[in-house]
CSV table of C-alpha atoms and ligand atoms in Angstrom, one decimal:
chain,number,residue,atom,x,y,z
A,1,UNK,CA,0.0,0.0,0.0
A,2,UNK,CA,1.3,3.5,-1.0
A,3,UNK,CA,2.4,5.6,1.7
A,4,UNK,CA,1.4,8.9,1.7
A,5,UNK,CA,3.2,11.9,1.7
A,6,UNK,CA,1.2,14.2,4.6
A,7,UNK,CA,-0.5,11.7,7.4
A,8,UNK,CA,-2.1,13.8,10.1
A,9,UNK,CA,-3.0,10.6,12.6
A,10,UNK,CA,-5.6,10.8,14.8
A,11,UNK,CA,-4.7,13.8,16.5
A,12,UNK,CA,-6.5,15.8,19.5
A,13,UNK,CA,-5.3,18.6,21.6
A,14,UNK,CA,-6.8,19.8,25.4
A,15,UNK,CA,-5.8,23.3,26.0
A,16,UNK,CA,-6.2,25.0,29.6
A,17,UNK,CA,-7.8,27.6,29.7
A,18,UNK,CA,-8.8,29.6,33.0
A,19,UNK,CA,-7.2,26.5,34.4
A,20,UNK,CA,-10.0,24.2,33.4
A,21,UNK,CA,-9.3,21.7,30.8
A,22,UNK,CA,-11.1,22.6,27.1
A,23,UNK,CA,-10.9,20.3,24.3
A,24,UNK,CA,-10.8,21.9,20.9
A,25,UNK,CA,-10.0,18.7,18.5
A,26,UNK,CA,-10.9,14.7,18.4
A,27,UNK,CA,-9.1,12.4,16.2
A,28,UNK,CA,-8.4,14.7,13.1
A,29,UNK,CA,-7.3,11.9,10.6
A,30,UNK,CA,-6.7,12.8,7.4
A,31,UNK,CA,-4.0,11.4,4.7
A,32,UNK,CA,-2.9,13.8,1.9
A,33,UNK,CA,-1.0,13.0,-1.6
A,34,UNK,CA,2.0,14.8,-2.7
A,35,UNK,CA,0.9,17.6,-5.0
A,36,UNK,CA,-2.5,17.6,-3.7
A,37,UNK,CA,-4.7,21.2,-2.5
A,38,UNK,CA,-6.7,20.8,0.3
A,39,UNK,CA,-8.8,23.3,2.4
A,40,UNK,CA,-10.3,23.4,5.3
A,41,UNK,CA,-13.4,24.9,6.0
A,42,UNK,CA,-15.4,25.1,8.9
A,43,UNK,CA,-17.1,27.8,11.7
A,44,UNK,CA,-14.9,29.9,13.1
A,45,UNK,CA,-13.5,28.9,16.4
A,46,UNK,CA,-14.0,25.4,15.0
A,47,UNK,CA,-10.1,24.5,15.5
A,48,UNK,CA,-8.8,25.3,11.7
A,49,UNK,CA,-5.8,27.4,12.9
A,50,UNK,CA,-5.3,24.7,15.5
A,51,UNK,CA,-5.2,21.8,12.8
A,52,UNK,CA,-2.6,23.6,11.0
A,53,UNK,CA,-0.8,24.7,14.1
A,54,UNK,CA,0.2,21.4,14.7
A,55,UNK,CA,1.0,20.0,11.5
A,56,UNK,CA,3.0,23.5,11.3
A,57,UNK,CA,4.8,22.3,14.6
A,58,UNK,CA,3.7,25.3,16.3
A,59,UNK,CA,1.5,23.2,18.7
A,60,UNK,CA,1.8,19.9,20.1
A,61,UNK,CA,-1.0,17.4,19.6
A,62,UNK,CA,-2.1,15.8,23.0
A,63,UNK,CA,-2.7,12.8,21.2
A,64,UNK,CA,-1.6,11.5,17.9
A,65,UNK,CA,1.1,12.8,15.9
A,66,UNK,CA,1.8,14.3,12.0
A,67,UNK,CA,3.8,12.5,9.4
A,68,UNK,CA,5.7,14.3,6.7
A,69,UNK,CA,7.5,12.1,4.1
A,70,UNK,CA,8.1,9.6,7.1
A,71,UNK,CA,9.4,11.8,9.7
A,72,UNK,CA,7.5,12.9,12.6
A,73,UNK,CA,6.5,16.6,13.0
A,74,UNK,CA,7.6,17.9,16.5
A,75,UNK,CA,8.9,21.4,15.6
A,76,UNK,CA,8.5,24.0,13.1
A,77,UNK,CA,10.8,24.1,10.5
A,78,UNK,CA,11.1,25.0,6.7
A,79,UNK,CA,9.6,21.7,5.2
A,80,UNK,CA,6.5,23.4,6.2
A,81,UNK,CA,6.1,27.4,5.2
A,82,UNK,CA,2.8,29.1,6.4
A,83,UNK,CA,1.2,32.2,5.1
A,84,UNK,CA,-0.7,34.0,7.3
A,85,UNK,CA,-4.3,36.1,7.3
A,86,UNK,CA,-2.3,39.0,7.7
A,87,UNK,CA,1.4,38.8,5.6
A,88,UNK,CA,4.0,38.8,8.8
A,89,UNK,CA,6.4,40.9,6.5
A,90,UNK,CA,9.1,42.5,9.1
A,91,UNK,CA,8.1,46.4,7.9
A,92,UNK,CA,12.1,48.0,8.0
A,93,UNK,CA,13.0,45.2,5.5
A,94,UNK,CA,12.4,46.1,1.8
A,95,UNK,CA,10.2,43.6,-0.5
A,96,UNK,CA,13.8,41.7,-1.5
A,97,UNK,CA,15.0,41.4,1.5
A,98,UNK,CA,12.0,39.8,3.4
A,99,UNK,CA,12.5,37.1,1.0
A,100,UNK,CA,16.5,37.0,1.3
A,101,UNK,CA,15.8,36.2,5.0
A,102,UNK,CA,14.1,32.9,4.1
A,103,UNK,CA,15.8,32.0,1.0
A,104,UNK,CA,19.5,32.6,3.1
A,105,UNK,CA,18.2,30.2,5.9
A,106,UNK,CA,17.2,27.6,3.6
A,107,UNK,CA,19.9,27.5,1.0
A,108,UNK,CA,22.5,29.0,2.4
A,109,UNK,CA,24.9,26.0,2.1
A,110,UNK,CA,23.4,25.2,-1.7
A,111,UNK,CA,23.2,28.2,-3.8
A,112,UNK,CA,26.6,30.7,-3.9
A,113,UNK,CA,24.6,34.7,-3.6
A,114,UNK,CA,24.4,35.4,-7.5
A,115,UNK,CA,21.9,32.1,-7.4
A,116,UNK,CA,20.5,33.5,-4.5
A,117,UNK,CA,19.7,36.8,-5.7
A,118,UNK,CA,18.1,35.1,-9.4
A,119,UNK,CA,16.0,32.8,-7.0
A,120,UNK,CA,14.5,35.9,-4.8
A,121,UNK,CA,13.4,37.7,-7.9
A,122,UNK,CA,12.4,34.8,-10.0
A,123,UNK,CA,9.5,33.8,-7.1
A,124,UNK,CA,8.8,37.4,-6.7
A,125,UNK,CA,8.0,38.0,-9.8
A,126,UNK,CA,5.9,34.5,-9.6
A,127,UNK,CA,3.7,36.7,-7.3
A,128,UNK,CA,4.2,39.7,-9.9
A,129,UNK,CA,6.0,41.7,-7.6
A,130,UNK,CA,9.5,42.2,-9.4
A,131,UNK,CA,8.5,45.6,-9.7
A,132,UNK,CA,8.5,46.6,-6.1
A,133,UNK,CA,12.1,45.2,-5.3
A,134,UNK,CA,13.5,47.8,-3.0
A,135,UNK,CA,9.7,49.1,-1.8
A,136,UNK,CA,9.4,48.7,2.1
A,137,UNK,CA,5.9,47.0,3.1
A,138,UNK,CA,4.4,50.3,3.9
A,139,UNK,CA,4.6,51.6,0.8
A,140,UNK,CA,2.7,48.6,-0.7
A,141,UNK,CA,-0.8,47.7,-0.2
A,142,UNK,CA,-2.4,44.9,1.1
A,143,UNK,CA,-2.9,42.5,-1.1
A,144,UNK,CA,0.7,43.7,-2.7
A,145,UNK,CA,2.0,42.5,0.9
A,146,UNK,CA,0.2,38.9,0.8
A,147,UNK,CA,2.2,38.2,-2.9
A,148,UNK,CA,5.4,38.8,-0.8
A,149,UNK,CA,4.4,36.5,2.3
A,150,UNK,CA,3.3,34.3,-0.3
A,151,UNK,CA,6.6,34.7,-2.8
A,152,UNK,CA,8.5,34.2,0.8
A,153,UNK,CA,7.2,31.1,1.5
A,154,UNK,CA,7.6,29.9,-2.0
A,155,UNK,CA,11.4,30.4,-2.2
A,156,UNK,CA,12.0,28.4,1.0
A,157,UNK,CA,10.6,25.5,-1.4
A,158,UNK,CA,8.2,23.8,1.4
A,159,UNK,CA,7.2,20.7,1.0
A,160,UNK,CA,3.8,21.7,2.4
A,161,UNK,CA,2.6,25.1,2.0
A,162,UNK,CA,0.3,25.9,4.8
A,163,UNK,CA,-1.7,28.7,4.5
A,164,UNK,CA,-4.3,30.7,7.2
A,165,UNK,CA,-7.1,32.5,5.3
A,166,UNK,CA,-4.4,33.7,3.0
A,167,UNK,CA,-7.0,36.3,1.2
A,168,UNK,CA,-9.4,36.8,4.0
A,169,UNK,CA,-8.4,40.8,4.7
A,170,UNK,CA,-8.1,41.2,0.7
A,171,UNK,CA,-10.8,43.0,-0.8
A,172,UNK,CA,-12.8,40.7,-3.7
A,173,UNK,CA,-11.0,41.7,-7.3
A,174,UNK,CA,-7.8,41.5,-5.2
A,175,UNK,CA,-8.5,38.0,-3.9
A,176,UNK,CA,-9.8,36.8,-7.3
A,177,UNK,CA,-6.6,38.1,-8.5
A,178,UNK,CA,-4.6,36.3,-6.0
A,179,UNK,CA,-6.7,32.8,-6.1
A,180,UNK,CA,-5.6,32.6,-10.4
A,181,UNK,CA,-2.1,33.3,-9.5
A,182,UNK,CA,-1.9,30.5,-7.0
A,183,UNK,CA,-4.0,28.4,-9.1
A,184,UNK,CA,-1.4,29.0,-11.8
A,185,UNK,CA,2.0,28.6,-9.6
A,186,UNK,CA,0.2,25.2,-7.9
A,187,UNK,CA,-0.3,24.2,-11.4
A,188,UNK,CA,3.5,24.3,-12.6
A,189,UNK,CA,5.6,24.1,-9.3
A,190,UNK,CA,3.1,21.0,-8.3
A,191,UNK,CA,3.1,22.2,-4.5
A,192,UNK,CA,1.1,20.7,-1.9
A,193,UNK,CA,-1.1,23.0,-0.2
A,194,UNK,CA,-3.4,23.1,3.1
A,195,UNK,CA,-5.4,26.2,3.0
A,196,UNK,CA,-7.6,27.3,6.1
A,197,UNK,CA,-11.0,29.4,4.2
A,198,UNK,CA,-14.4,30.6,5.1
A,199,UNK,CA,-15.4,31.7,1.6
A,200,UNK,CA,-17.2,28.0,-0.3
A,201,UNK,CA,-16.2,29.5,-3.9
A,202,UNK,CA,-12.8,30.1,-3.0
A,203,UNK,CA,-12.4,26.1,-1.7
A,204,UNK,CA,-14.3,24.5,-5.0
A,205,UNK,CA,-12.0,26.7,-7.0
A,206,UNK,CA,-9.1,25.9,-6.2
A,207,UNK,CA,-9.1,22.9,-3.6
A,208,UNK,CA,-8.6,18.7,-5.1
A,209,UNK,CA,-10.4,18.1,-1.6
A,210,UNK,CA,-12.2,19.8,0.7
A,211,UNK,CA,-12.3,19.1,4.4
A,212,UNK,CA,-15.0,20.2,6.5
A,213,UNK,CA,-14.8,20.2,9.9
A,214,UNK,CA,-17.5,20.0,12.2
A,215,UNK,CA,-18.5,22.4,15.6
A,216,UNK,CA,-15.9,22.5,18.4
A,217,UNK,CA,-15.6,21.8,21.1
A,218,UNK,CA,-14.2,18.1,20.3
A,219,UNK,CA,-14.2,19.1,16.5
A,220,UNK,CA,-13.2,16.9,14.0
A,221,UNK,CA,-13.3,16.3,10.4
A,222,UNK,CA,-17.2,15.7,9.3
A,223,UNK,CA,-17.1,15.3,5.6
A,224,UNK,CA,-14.5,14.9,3.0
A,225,UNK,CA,-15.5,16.4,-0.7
A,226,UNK,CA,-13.3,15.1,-3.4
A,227,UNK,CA,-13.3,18.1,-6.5
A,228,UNK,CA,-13.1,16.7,-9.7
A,229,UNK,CA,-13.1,19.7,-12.0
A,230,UNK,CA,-10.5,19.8,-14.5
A,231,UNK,CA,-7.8,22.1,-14.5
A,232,UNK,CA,-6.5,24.8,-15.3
A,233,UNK,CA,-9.7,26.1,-14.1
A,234,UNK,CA,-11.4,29.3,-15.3
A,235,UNK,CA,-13.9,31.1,-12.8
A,236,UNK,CA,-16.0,32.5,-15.4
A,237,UNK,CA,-16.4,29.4,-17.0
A,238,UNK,CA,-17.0,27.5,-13.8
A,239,UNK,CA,-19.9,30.2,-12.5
A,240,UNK,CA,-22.9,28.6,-14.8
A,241,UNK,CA,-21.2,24.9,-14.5
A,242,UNK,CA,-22.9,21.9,-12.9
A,243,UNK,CA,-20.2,20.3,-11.0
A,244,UNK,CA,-19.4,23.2,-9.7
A,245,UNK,CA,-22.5,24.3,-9.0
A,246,UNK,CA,-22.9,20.7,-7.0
A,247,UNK,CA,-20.1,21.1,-5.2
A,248,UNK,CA,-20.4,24.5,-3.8
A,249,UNK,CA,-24.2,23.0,-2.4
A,250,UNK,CA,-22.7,20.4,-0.6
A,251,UNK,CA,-20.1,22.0,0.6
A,252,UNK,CA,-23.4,24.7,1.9
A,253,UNK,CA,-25.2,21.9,3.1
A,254,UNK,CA,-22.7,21.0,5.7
A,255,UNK,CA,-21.7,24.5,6.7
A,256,UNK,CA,-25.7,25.9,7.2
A,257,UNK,CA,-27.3,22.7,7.5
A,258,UNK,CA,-25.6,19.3,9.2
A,259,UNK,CA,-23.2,21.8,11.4
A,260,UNK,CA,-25.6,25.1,11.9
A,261,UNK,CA,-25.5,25.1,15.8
A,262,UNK,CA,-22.1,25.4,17.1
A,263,UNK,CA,-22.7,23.8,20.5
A,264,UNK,CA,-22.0,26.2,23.6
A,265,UNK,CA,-18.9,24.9,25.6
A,266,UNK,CA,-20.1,22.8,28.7
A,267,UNK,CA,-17.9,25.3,31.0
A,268,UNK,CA,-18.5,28.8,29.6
A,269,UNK,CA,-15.8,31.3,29.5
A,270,UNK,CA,-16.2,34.6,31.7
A,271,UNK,CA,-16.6,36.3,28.8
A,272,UNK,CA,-19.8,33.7,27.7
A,273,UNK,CA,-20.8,33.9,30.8
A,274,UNK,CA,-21.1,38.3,30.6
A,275,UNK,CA,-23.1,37.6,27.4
A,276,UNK,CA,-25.5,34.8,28.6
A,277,UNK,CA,-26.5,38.0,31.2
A,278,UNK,CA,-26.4,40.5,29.1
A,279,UNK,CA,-29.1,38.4,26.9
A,280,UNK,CA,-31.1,38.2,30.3
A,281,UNK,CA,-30.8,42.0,31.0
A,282,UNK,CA,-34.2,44.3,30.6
A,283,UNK,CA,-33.8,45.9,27.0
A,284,UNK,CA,-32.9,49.4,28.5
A,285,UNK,CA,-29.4,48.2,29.8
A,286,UNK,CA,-28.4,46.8,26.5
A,287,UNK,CA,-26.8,49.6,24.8
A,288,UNK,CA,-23.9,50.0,27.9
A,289,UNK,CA,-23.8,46.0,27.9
A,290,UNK,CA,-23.1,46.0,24.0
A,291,UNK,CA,-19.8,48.0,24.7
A,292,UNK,CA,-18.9,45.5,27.1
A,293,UNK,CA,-19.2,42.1,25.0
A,294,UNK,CA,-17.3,43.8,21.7
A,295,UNK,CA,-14.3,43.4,23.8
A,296,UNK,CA,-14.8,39.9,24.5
A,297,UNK,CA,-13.0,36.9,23.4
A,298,UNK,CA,-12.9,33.4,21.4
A,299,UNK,CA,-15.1,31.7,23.2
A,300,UNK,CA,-18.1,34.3,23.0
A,301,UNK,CA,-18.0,33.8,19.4
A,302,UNK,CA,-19.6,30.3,20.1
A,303,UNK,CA,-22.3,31.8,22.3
A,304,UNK,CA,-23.5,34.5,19.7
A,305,UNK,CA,-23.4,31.8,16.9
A,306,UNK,CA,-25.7,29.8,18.5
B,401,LIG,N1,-3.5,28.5,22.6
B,401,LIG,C1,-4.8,28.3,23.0
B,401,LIG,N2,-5.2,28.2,24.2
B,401,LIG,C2,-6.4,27.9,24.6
B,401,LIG,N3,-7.4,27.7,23.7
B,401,LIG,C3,-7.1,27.8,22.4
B,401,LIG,C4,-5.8,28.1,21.9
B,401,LIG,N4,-5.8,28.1,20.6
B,401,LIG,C5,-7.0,27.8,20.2
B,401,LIG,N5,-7.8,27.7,21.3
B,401,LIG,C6,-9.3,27.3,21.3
B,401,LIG,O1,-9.5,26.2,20.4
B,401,LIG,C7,-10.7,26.4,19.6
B,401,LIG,C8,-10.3,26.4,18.1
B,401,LIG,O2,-9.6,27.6,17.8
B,401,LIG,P1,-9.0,27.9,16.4
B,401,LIG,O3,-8.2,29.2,16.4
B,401,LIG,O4,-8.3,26.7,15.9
B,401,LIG,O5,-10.4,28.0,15.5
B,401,LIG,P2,-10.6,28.4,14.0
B,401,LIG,O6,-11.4,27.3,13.4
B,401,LIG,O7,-9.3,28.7,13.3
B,401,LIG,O8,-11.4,29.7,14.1
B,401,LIG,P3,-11.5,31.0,13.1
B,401,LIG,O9,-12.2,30.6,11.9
B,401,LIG,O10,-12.3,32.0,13.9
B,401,LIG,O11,-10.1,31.4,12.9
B,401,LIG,C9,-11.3,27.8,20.1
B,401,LIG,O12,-12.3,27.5,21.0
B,401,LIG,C10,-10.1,28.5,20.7
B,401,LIG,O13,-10.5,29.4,21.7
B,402,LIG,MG1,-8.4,30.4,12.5
């Protein structure tokens, strides 16, 4: 039986928070191919991030492990690049030299610094971004800033790119633009991908599979929906298409039908805890309570969503 490349084996983590025990995931199994674009989708506070914190080796799984080309995950390291919601470019390095950082700790012993230098601006302009060079990242805009966390991780040559809403903050031509250039670099560099999204379109676009991950707490992988649309794939085109069409229902289905409750946590937080009274409170008192609950946290999310 083939091996395969990315085996994420029956994993679960218990956080403490408050100093109470709170489990976010139960036996998150899932076996991915070389090559192969998955996302993830799911409510928020569902444990997305938390999945791809551990198979980044930023967390440590309290049960279970990840498998990468037969090693065992148990730090972060190169192998596996991530591209955040919001590009973590350092802001007094220029567009070049954000990617130098990466591409000197990866191939620092391999490539001399004139193969260096060709390997910076050939991923940059990947992104097209070859003509911002020597721009710092607050003279660019946003979405300008996401080609160059995304040309970043691209030069360290991953074998898994991991990527966190990578177009969540952009705004929609932006994102569109940004989703056909991935397509297209996925397409001819062949790179495996996990990709954390909220937006259906976006994961039926450009996803082989899509995961979808049912309600914390205990969350864990509900369905899996293979895509079989042929690529390269054209957005235009795909807009009237059946398959397509089909796919984005199902993947609806699970989001707004089988999974539309998140459950409230058994224990809730303080901050649940200010809203369940709030919700009690005589209508006049609302307004000074509303103030009060905007600054609230991660697990009042659950609370207003269900
Ligand atoms: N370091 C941590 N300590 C305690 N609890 C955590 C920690 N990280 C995540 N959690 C909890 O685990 C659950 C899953 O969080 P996670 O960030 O993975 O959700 P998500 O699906 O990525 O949500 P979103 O779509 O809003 O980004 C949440 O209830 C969150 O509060
Ligand atoms: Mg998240």
């Amino acid at each position: 039986m083939k091996t395969p490349y990315l085996e994420i084996s029956h994993i679960g983590i218990e956080f403490t928070t408050e100093g109470e025990p709170f489990r976010a995931l139960q036996d998150v199994d899932l076996s991915i191919d070389k090559g192969q674009f998955v996302s993830l989708i799911g409510h928020s506070g569902c444990g997305k991030s938390t999945v791809l914190n551990i198979i980044a080796g930023l967390y440590e799984a309290s049960e279970g492990g990840v498998i990468l080309e037969g090693r065992e995950v148990d730090k972060p390291g190169p192998d596996r690049a991530v591209v955040f919601q919001n590009h973590a470019l350092l802001p007094w390095l220029t567009v070049y030299q954000n990617v130098e950082l990466a591409v000197k700790r990866v191939f620092r012993k391999t490539k001399n610094k004139a193969e260096m230098h060709e390997w910076i601006e050939h991923n940059l302009s990947l992104v097209h971004m070859d003509h911002a060079l020597h721009k710092l990242p607050g003279e660019i805009s946003g979405g300008m800033k996401q080609r160059v966390g995304i040309a970043r991780c691209l030069a360290m040559q991953p074998k898994v790119l991991l990527m966190d809403e990578p177009f969540g903050a952009l705004d929609a031509l932006t994102r569109a633009h940004l989703q056909d250039s991935l397509m297209e670099i996925q397409t001819s560099l062949g790179n495996t991908v996990i990709m954390i999204t909220h937006d259906v379109d976006e994961a039926v676009l450009l996803s082989d599979r899509i995961v979808m991950m049912t309600n914390g707490p205990a969350a864990t992988i509900g369905e899996i929906l293979d895509v079989k649309l042929p690529r390269p794939r054209n957005r235009l085109a795909l807009a009237e298409d059946a398959d397509f069409i089909h796919y984005r229902q199902q993947v609806l289905e699970f989001l707004y039908d089988k999974q539309k409750n998140p459950q409230i946590e058994k224990k809730p937080t303080d901050a649940a805890r200010k809203l369940q009274e709030v919700a009690c409170k005589p209508a006049s008192s609302h307004d000074d309570a509303a103030v009060d609950t905007g600054k609230t946290t991660t697990g009042t999310d659950k609370t207003r969503a269900a």
